[in-house]
Short mmCIF file of C-alpha atoms and ligand atoms in Angstrom, two decimals:
data_model
loop_
_atom_site.label_atom_id
_atom_site.label_comp_id
_atom_site.label_asym_id
_atom_site.label_seq_id
_atom_site.Cartn_x
_atom_site.Cartn_y
_atom_site.Cartn_z
CA MET A 1 4.72 12.30 -19.65
CA HIS A 2 3.05 10.72 -16.67
CA GLU A 3 3.20 12.18 -13.18
CA ILE A 4 3.36 9.99 -10.09
CA ILE A 5 0.56 10.10 -7.53
CA ALA A 6 1.96 8.67 -4.29
CA ILE A 7 -0.64 7.63 -1.71
CA ASP A 8 0.57 6.56 1.71
CA GLY A 9 -1.19 5.80 4.96
CA PRO A 10 -1.83 3.15 7.62
CA ALA A 11 -3.66 -0.16 7.31
CA SER A 12 -7.39 -0.01 6.53
CA VAL A 13 -7.45 3.71 5.85
CA GLY A 14 -8.96 3.22 2.39
CA LYS A 15 -5.85 3.72 0.26
CA SER A 16 -6.73 0.90 -2.13
CA THR A 17 -10.33 1.97 -2.63
CA LEU A 18 -9.32 5.55 -3.27
CA ALA A 19 -6.42 4.58 -5.51
CA LYS A 20 -8.65 2.25 -7.57
CA LYS A 21 -11.17 5.04 -8.12
CA LEU A 22 -8.42 7.40 -9.25
CA SER A 23 -7.01 4.72 -11.52
CA VAL A 24 -10.38 4.23 -13.25
CA PHE A 25 -11.20 7.96 -13.42
CA TYR A 26 -7.85 8.93 -14.94
CA ASP A 27 -7.37 5.72 -16.91
CA SER A 28 -3.97 5.37 -15.26
CA PRO A 29 -2.20 2.28 -13.95
CA LEU A 30 -2.20 1.46 -10.25
CA LEU A 31 0.41 -0.34 -8.16
CA GLN A 32 -0.70 -1.47 -4.72
CA SER A 33 2.75 -1.95 -3.24
CA GLY A 34 1.47 -3.92 -0.25
CA ARG A 35 0.75 -6.71 -2.74
CA LEU A 36 4.48 -7.06 -3.40
CA TYR A 37 5.19 -7.72 0.29
CA ARG A 38 2.18 -10.02 0.42
CA ALA A 39 3.28 -11.93 -2.69
CA VAL A 40 6.71 -12.55 -1.19
CA ALA A 41 5.02 -13.58 2.08
CA LEU A 42 2.84 -16.08 0.20
CA GLU A 43 5.91 -17.62 -1.48
CA ILE A 44 7.57 -17.89 1.95
CA LYS A 45 4.50 -19.65 3.28
CA ASN A 46 3.97 -21.97 0.32
CA LYS A 47 7.62 -22.90 -0.13
CA LYS A 48 8.21 -23.08 3.64
CA ILE A 49 11.12 -20.65 3.41
CA ASN A 50 12.76 -19.64 6.66
CA ILE A 51 11.84 -16.05 7.44
CA ASN A 52 15.52 -15.23 7.97
CA ASP A 53 16.75 -16.81 4.73
CA ARG A 54 17.96 -13.66 3.05
CA ASP A 55 19.06 -15.22 -0.24
CA LYS A 56 15.81 -17.10 -0.82
CA ILE A 57 13.71 -14.08 0.11
CA ILE A 58 15.66 -11.87 -2.30
CA GLN A 59 15.20 -14.53 -4.96
CA CYS A 60 11.42 -14.53 -4.37
CA ALA A 61 11.34 -10.74 -4.70
CA LYS A 62 13.45 -10.81 -7.87
CA SER A 63 11.23 -13.35 -9.57
CA LEU A 64 7.84 -11.80 -8.74
CA LYS A 65 5.42 -12.02 -11.65
CA ASN A 66 2.04 -10.42 -12.24
CA SER A 67 0.44 -13.76 -11.39
CA ASN A 68 2.05 -13.63 -7.91
CA ILE A 69 0.93 -10.06 -7.34
CA ASN A 70 -2.64 -10.80 -8.41
CA ASN A 71 -2.89 -14.09 -6.51
CA ILE A 72 -6.26 -14.36 -4.76
CA ASN A 73 -4.65 -15.73 -1.58
CA LEU A 74 -2.75 -12.57 -0.67
CA PHE A 75 -5.27 -11.45 1.90
CA SER A 76 -5.39 -13.62 5.00
CA SER A 77 -4.28 -13.08 8.57
CA ASP A 78 -1.33 -15.48 8.06
CA ILE A 79 -0.09 -13.41 5.14
CA ASP A 80 -0.75 -10.15 7.07
CA LYS A 81 1.64 -11.39 9.75
CA ILE A 82 4.42 -12.63 7.48
CA ALA A 83 4.21 -9.53 5.26
CA SER A 84 4.43 -7.27 8.27
CA LYS A 85 7.55 -9.09 9.54
CA ILE A 86 9.42 -9.17 6.24
CA SER A 87 8.58 -5.56 5.44
CA ALA A 88 11.05 -4.54 8.17
CA LYS A 89 13.96 -6.13 6.24
CA LYS A 90 16.09 -3.61 4.40
CA TYR A 91 17.35 -6.05 1.77
CA LEU A 92 13.77 -6.90 0.81
CA ARG A 93 12.74 -3.25 0.65
CA ASP A 94 15.78 -2.52 -1.52
CA GLN A 95 14.82 -5.28 -3.93
CA LEU A 96 11.15 -4.30 -4.08
CA ARG A 97 12.14 -0.69 -4.67
CA VAL A 98 13.53 -1.80 -8.04
CA TYR A 99 10.15 -3.27 -9.02
CA GLN A 100 8.24 -0.21 -7.86
CA ARG A 101 10.48 2.24 -9.68
CA GLU A 102 10.15 0.25 -12.89
CA PHE A 103 6.36 0.19 -12.72
CA PRO A 104 5.57 3.68 -14.14
CA LYS A 105 8.16 3.29 -16.91
CA LYS A 106 6.62 -0.01 -17.91
CA TYR A 107 2.94 0.78 -17.64
CA ALA A 108 2.38 4.54 -17.65
CA SER A 109 4.41 5.82 -20.56
CA ARG A 110 1.27 6.89 -22.44
CA LYS A 111 -0.87 7.72 -19.43
CA LYS A 112 -1.53 10.86 -17.43
CA TYR A 113 -0.57 9.38 -14.07
CA ALA A 114 0.99 6.37 -12.42
CA ILE A 115 -0.71 5.77 -9.08
CA VAL A 116 1.29 3.97 -6.40
CA GLU A 117 0.00 3.33 -2.90
CA GLY A 118 1.73 2.00 0.20
CA ARG A 119 3.60 3.18 3.26
CA ASP A 120 6.81 4.75 1.93
CA ILE A 121 5.93 5.79 -1.60
CA GLY A 122 6.26 9.54 -1.08
CA THR A 123 9.21 9.24 1.30
CA GLU A 124 11.42 6.49 -0.16
CA ILE A 125 10.21 5.14 -3.48
CA PHE A 126 9.20 8.30 -5.33
CA PRO A 127 10.44 11.23 -3.22
CA GLU A 128 10.35 13.30 -6.41
CA ALA A 129 6.61 12.58 -7.02
CA LYS A 130 4.64 15.68 -7.87
CA PHE A 131 1.52 14.54 -6.03
CA LYS A 132 1.79 13.03 -2.57
CA VAL A 133 -1.21 12.29 -0.39
CA PHE A 134 -0.97 11.00 3.17
CA LEU A 135 -4.24 9.46 4.32
CA TRP A 136 -5.16 9.10 7.95
CA ALA A 137 -8.24 8.07 9.93
CA ASP A 138 -8.96 7.40 13.56
CA PRO A 139 -8.02 3.75 14.32
CA LEU A 140 -11.44 2.92 15.77
CA ILE A 141 -13.15 4.28 12.67
CA ARG A 142 -10.80 2.24 10.49
CA ALA A 143 -11.59 -0.83 12.59
CA LYS A 144 -15.35 -0.28 12.19
CA ARG A 145 -15.02 0.09 8.42
CA ARG A 146 -12.94 -3.09 8.20
CA TYR A 147 -15.41 -4.90 10.50
CA GLU A 148 -18.31 -4.06 8.20
CA GLN A 149 -16.38 -5.22 5.14
CA VAL A 150 -15.30 -8.49 6.72
CA THR A 151 -18.65 -9.39 8.27
CA GLN A 152 -20.48 -8.54 5.03
CA ASN A 153 -18.30 -11.16 3.39
CA GLY A 154 -19.65 -13.66 5.90
CA LYS A 155 -16.59 -13.95 8.16
CA LYS A 156 -17.06 -14.13 11.92
CA VAL A 157 -14.69 -11.82 13.71
CA GLY A 158 -15.02 -9.36 16.58
CA LEU A 159 -14.58 -5.59 16.30
CA LYS A 160 -12.14 -5.65 19.23
CA GLN A 161 -9.94 -8.21 17.45
CA ILE A 162 -9.85 -6.05 14.32
CA TYR A 163 -9.15 -2.92 16.34
CA ASP A 164 -6.27 -4.61 18.19
CA GLY A 165 -4.84 -5.80 14.87
CA ILE A 166 -4.94 -2.28 13.46
CA ILE A 167 -3.22 -0.81 16.50
CA ALA A 168 -0.53 -3.50 16.32
CA ARG A 169 0.09 -2.87 12.61
CA ASP A 170 0.14 0.90 13.13
CA SER A 171 2.76 0.61 15.81
CA LYS A 172 4.90 -1.65 13.58
CA ASP A 173 4.51 0.56 10.49
CA LEU A 174 5.10 3.80 12.40
CA GLY A 175 7.82 2.47 14.69
CA ARG A 176 10.10 0.48 12.42
CA LYS A 177 13.62 1.79 11.82
CA ILE A 178 13.61 1.23 8.06
CA ALA A 179 11.16 3.28 6.00
CA PRO A 180 8.69 4.02 8.81
CA LEU A 181 5.24 5.24 7.87
CA ARG A 182 5.22 9.03 7.96
CA PRO A 183 3.99 11.88 5.77
CA ALA A 184 6.48 12.83 3.07
CA ALA A 185 7.80 16.34 2.67
CA ASN A 186 5.51 18.17 0.31
CA SER A 187 2.55 15.85 0.95
CA VAL A 188 -1.09 16.75 1.45
CA LEU A 189 -2.56 15.31 4.63
CA LEU A 190 -6.11 14.03 4.39
CA ASP A 191 -7.95 12.78 7.47
CA THR A 192 -10.79 10.64 6.17
CA SER A 193 -12.31 9.84 9.59
CA TYR A 194 -15.44 11.81 8.76
CA LEU A 195 -15.33 11.61 4.97
CA ASP A 196 -16.92 8.94 2.84
CA ILE A 197 -15.05 7.58 -0.16
CA GLU A 198 -16.69 10.01 -2.59
CA GLN A 199 -15.67 12.99 -0.45
CA ALA A 200 -12.10 11.71 -0.13
CA PHE A 201 -11.97 11.14 -3.89
CA ASN A 202 -13.20 14.69 -4.58
CA ALA A 203 -10.64 16.12 -2.17
CA VAL A 204 -7.80 14.33 -3.96
CA LYS A 205 -9.09 15.45 -7.36
CA LYS A 206 -8.95 19.03 -6.07
CA VAL A 207 -5.35 18.51 -4.97
CA LEU A 208 -4.46 17.23 -8.45
CA ASN A 209 -6.16 20.19 -10.11
CA GLN A 210 -4.58 22.82 -7.91
CA LYS A 211 -1.02 21.54 -7.71
CA ASN A 212 -0.07 22.65 -11.17
CA ILE A 213 2.64 25.19 -10.43
O1 DC B 301 -1.08 -2.27 2.40
P1 DC B 301 -1.05 -3.74 2.82
O2 DC B 301 -1.81 -4.02 4.09
O3 DC B 301 -1.48 -4.65 1.72
O4 DC B 301 0.49 -4.05 3.11
C1 DC B 301 0.94 -5.33 3.48
C2 DC B 301 2.16 -5.21 4.39
O5 DC B 301 3.26 -4.63 3.69
C3 DC B 301 1.96 -4.35 5.64
O6 DC B 301 2.53 -5.04 6.73
C4 DC B 301 2.74 -3.09 5.38
C5 DC B 301 3.76 -3.50 4.37
N1 DC B 301 4.04 -2.46 3.38
C6 DC B 301 5.19 -1.73 3.51
O7 DC B 301 5.94 -1.94 4.46
N2 DC B 301 5.50 -0.79 2.59
C7 DC B 301 4.69 -0.56 1.55
N3 DC B 301 5.02 0.37 0.65
C8 DC B 301 3.48 -1.28 1.42
C9 DC B 301 3.19 -2.23 2.36
#
């Protein structure tokens, strides 16, 4: 039987990189739940759906396919903004919860773990998960990491602009009424400000090895 590894944390903290490494190392499926919000946001943008049209938004969430979730256009500042807005809607979160809870049953039945990363995985989606990691890093350090990534890809953007974006997203994620970002009960807190990815990966492996009660 698979166990759930829930990884939560703020924007640009390295959840996806860490979760991908774990997924490869343990040959276990990975769900990046932010992609669900982004996929719905992309449908809203492409189909020009009103951001308050509850029925159409629920319909988008219900009909999400792997092709939507793996769409290469999920990562842009337009989609960041729409995803952030719609992620505060309870009806959307309720619908996407269904997808997230199905994921391990569908894809991890013969695997050691199902790895799910996001903002509310340990608190709302899988409160019963055996392994819960809450990642944190200083916002300026997160901004510098993101800046290096983005500029390496040839985009022109200022560090200050990235930093301001991170602060704005933190305050939305931490401050929203529905499913705010916070460490789950029974989670391990890992501040990666002064850790590189390999060190963070090793720390999480230790958690997995030692949590067998
Ligand atoms: O992790 P990300 O940046 O791809 O997430 C995209 C948006 O979705 C972001 O605004 C936070 C939101 N989100 C959420 O509210 N709950 C999750 N479990 C995952 C993402």
